[in-house]
mmCIF file of C-alpha atoms in Angstrom:
data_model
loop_
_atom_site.group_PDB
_atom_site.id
_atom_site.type_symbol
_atom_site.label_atom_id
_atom_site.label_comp_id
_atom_site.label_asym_id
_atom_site.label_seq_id
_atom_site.Cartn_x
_atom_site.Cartn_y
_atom_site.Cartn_z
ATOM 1 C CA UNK J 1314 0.000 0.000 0.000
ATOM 2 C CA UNK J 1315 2.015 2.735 -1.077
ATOM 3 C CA UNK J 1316 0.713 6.191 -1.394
ATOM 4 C CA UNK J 1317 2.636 9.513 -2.964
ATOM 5 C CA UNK J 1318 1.507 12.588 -3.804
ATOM 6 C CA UNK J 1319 2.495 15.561 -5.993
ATOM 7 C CA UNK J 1320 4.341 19.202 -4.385
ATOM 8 C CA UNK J 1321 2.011 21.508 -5.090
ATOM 9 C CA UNK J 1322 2.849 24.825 -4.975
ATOM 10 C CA UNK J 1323 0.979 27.613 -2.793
ATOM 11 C CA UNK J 1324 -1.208 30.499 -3.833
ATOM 12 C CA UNK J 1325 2.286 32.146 -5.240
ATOM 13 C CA UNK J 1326 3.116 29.269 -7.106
ATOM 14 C CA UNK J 1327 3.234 29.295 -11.208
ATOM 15 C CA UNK J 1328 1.430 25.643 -11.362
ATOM 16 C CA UNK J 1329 -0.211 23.645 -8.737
ATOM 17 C CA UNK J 1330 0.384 20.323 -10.683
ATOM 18 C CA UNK J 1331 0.905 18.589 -13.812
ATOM 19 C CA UNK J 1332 -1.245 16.139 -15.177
ATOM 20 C CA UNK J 1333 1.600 13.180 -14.715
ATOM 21 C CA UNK J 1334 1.915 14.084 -10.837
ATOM 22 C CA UNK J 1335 -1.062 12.240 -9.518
ATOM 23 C CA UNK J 1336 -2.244 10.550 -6.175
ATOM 24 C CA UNK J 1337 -2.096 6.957 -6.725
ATOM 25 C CA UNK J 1338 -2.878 4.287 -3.873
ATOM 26 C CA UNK J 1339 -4.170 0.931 -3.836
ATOM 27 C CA UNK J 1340 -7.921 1.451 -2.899
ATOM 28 C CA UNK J 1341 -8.267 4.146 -5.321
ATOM 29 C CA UNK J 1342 -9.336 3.201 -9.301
ATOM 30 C CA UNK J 1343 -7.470 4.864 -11.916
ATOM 31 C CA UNK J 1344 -8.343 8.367 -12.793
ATOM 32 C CA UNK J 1345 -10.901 8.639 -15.185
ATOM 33 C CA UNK J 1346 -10.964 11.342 -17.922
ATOM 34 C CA UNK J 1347 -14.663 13.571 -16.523
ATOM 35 C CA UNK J 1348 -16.575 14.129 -19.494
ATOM 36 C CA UNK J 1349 -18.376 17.224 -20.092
ATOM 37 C CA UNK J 1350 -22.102 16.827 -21.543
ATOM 38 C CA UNK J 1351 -22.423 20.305 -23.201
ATOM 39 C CA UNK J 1352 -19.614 18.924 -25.521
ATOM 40 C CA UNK J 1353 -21.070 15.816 -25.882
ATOM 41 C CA UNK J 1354 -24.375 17.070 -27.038
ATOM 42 C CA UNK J 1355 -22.939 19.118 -29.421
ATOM 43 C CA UNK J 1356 -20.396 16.251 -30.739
ATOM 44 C CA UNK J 1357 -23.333 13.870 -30.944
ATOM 45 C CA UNK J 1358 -25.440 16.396 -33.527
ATOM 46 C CA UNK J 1359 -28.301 17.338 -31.418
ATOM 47 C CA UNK J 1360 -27.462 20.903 -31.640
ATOM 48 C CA UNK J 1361 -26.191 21.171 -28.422
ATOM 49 C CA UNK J 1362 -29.286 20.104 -26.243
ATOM 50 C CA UNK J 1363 -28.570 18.673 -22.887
ATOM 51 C CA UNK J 1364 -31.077 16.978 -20.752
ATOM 52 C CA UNK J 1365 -29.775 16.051 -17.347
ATOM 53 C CA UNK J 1366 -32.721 14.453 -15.757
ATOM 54 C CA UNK J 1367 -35.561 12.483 -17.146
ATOM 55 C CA UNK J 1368 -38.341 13.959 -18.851
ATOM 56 C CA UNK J 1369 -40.906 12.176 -16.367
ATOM 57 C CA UNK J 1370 -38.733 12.581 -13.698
ATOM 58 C CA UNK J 1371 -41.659 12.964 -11.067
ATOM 59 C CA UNK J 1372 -43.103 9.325 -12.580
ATOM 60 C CA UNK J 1373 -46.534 10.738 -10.762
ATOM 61 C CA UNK J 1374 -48.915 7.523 -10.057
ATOM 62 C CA UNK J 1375 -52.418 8.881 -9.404
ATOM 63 C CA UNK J 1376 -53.262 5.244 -7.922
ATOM 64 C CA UNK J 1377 -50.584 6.849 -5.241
ATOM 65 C CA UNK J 1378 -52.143 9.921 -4.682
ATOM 66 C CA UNK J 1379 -55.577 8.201 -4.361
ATOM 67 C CA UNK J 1380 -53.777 5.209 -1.632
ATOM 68 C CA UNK J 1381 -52.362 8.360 0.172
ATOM 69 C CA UNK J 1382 -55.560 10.335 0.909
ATOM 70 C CA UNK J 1383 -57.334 7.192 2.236
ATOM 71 C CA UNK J 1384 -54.352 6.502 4.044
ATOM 72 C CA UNK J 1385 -54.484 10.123 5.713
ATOM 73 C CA UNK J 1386 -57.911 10.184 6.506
ATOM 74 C CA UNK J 1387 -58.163 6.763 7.999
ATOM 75 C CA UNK J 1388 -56.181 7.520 10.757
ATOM 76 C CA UNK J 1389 -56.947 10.961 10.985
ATOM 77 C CA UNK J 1390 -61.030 10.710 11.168
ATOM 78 C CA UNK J 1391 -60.039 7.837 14.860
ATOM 79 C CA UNK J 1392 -61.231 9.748 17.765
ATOM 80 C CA UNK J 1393 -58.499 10.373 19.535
ATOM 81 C CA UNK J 1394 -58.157 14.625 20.848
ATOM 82 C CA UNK J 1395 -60.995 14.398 23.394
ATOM 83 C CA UNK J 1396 -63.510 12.632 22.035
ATOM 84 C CA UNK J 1397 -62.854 13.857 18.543
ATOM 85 C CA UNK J 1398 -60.789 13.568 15.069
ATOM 86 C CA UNK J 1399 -58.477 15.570 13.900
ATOM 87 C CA UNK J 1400 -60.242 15.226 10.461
ATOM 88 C CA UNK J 1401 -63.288 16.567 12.195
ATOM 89 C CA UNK J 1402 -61.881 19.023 14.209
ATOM 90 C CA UNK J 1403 -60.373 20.718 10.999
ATOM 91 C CA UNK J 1404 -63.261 20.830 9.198
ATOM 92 C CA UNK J 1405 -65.291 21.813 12.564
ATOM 93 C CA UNK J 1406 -62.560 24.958 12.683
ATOM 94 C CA UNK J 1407 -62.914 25.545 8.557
ATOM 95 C CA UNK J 1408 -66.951 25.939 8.963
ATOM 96 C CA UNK J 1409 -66.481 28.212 12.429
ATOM 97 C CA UNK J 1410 -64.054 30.570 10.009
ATOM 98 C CA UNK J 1411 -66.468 30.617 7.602
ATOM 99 C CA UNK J 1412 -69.130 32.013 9.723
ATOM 100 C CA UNK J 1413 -67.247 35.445 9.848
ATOM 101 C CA UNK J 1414 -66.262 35.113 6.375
ATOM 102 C CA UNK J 1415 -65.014 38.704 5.573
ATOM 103 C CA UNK J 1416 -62.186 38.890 8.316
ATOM 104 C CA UNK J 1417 -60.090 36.592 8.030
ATOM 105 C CA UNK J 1418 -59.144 33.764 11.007
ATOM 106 C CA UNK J 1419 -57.189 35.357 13.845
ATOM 107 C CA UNK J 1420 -53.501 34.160 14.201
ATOM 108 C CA UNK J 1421 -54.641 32.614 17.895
ATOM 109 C CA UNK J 1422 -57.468 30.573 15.804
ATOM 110 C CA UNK J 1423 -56.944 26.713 16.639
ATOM 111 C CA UNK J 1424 -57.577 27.084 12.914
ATOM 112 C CA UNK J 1425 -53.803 26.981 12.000
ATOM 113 C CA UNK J 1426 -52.993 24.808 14.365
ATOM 114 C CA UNK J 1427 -55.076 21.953 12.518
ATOM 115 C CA UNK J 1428 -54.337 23.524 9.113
ATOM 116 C CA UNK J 1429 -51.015 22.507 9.506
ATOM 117 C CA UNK J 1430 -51.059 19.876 11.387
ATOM 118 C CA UNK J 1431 -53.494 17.992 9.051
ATOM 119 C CA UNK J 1432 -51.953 19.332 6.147
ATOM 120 C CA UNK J 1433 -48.367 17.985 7.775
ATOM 121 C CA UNK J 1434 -49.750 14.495 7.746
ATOM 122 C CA UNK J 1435 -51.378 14.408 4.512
ATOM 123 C CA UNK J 1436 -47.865 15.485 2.047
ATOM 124 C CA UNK J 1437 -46.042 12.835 4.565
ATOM 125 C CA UNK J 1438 -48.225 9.969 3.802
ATOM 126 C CA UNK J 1439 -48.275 10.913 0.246
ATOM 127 C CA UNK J 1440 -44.501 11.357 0.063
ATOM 128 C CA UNK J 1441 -44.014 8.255 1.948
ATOM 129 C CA UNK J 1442 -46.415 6.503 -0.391
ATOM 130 C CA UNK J 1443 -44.888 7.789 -3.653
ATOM 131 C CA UNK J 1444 -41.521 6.526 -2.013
ATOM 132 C CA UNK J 1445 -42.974 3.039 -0.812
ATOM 133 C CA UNK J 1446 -44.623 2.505 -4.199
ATOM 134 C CA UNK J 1447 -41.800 3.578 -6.639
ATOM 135 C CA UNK J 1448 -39.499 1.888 -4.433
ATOM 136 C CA UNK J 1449 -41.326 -1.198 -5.092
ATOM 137 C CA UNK J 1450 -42.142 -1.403 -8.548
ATOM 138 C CA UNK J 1451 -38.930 -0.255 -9.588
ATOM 139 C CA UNK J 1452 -36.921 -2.819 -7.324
ATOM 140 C CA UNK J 1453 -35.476 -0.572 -4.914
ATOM 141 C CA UNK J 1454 -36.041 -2.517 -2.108
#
């Protein structure tokens, strides 16, 4: 296991290194040449367009999105804040807003506090669920 490396020279130097002087070890795999894609678009003829990600790169699943909500609202219609859902006790603040519906709620309204807390649950579930089921189907786990 033999490891060397190059003098490089400080921020007054001329060169920092030359492309023979490298750090070679063992564990490490030859150096490979980085490729630039700009170049490679335009060397392949496709006037120079890149794409870096995939066009469906979201690969959206509405069966997902449908599994998610029911998923949310199961657990979050149970009973459980005295006597009552958090499902119901949103919807119970949303209707009690409404009632005054010019002024908006006031920023001590339990409103917000099961606006977000609802809303919290809900995009977890569904990002958990578009995790779970892309996971899955394309053999992540």
């Amino acid at each position: 296991m033999t490891t060397s490396f190059a003098t490089v020279a400080g921020l007054g130097g001329a060169s920092l290194s030359s492309a023979s002087s490298r750090l070679t070890s063992g564990f490490v795999r030859p150096a490979v040449s980085a490729r630039n894609p700009l170049r490679q678009g335009v060397a392949m003829g496709n006037g120079g367009r890149v794409t870096c990600f995939e066009r469906n790169w979201l690969r959206a699943d509405y069966s997902v999105i449908g599994f998610g909500l029911i998923g949310w609202l199961a657990p979050s219609s149970i009973p459980a804040i005295d006597g009552k859902s958090l499902t119901g006790l949103f919807f119970e603040s949303i209707g009690a807003e409404l009632a005054h519906f010019p002024t908006p709620p006031a920023l001590t309204s339990q409103f917000w506090l099961w606006l977000v807390t609802w809303h919290l649950g809900l995009f977890l579930c569904l990002t958990f669920g578009q995790i779970g089921f892309k996971g899955r189907t394309e053999d992540y786990f």
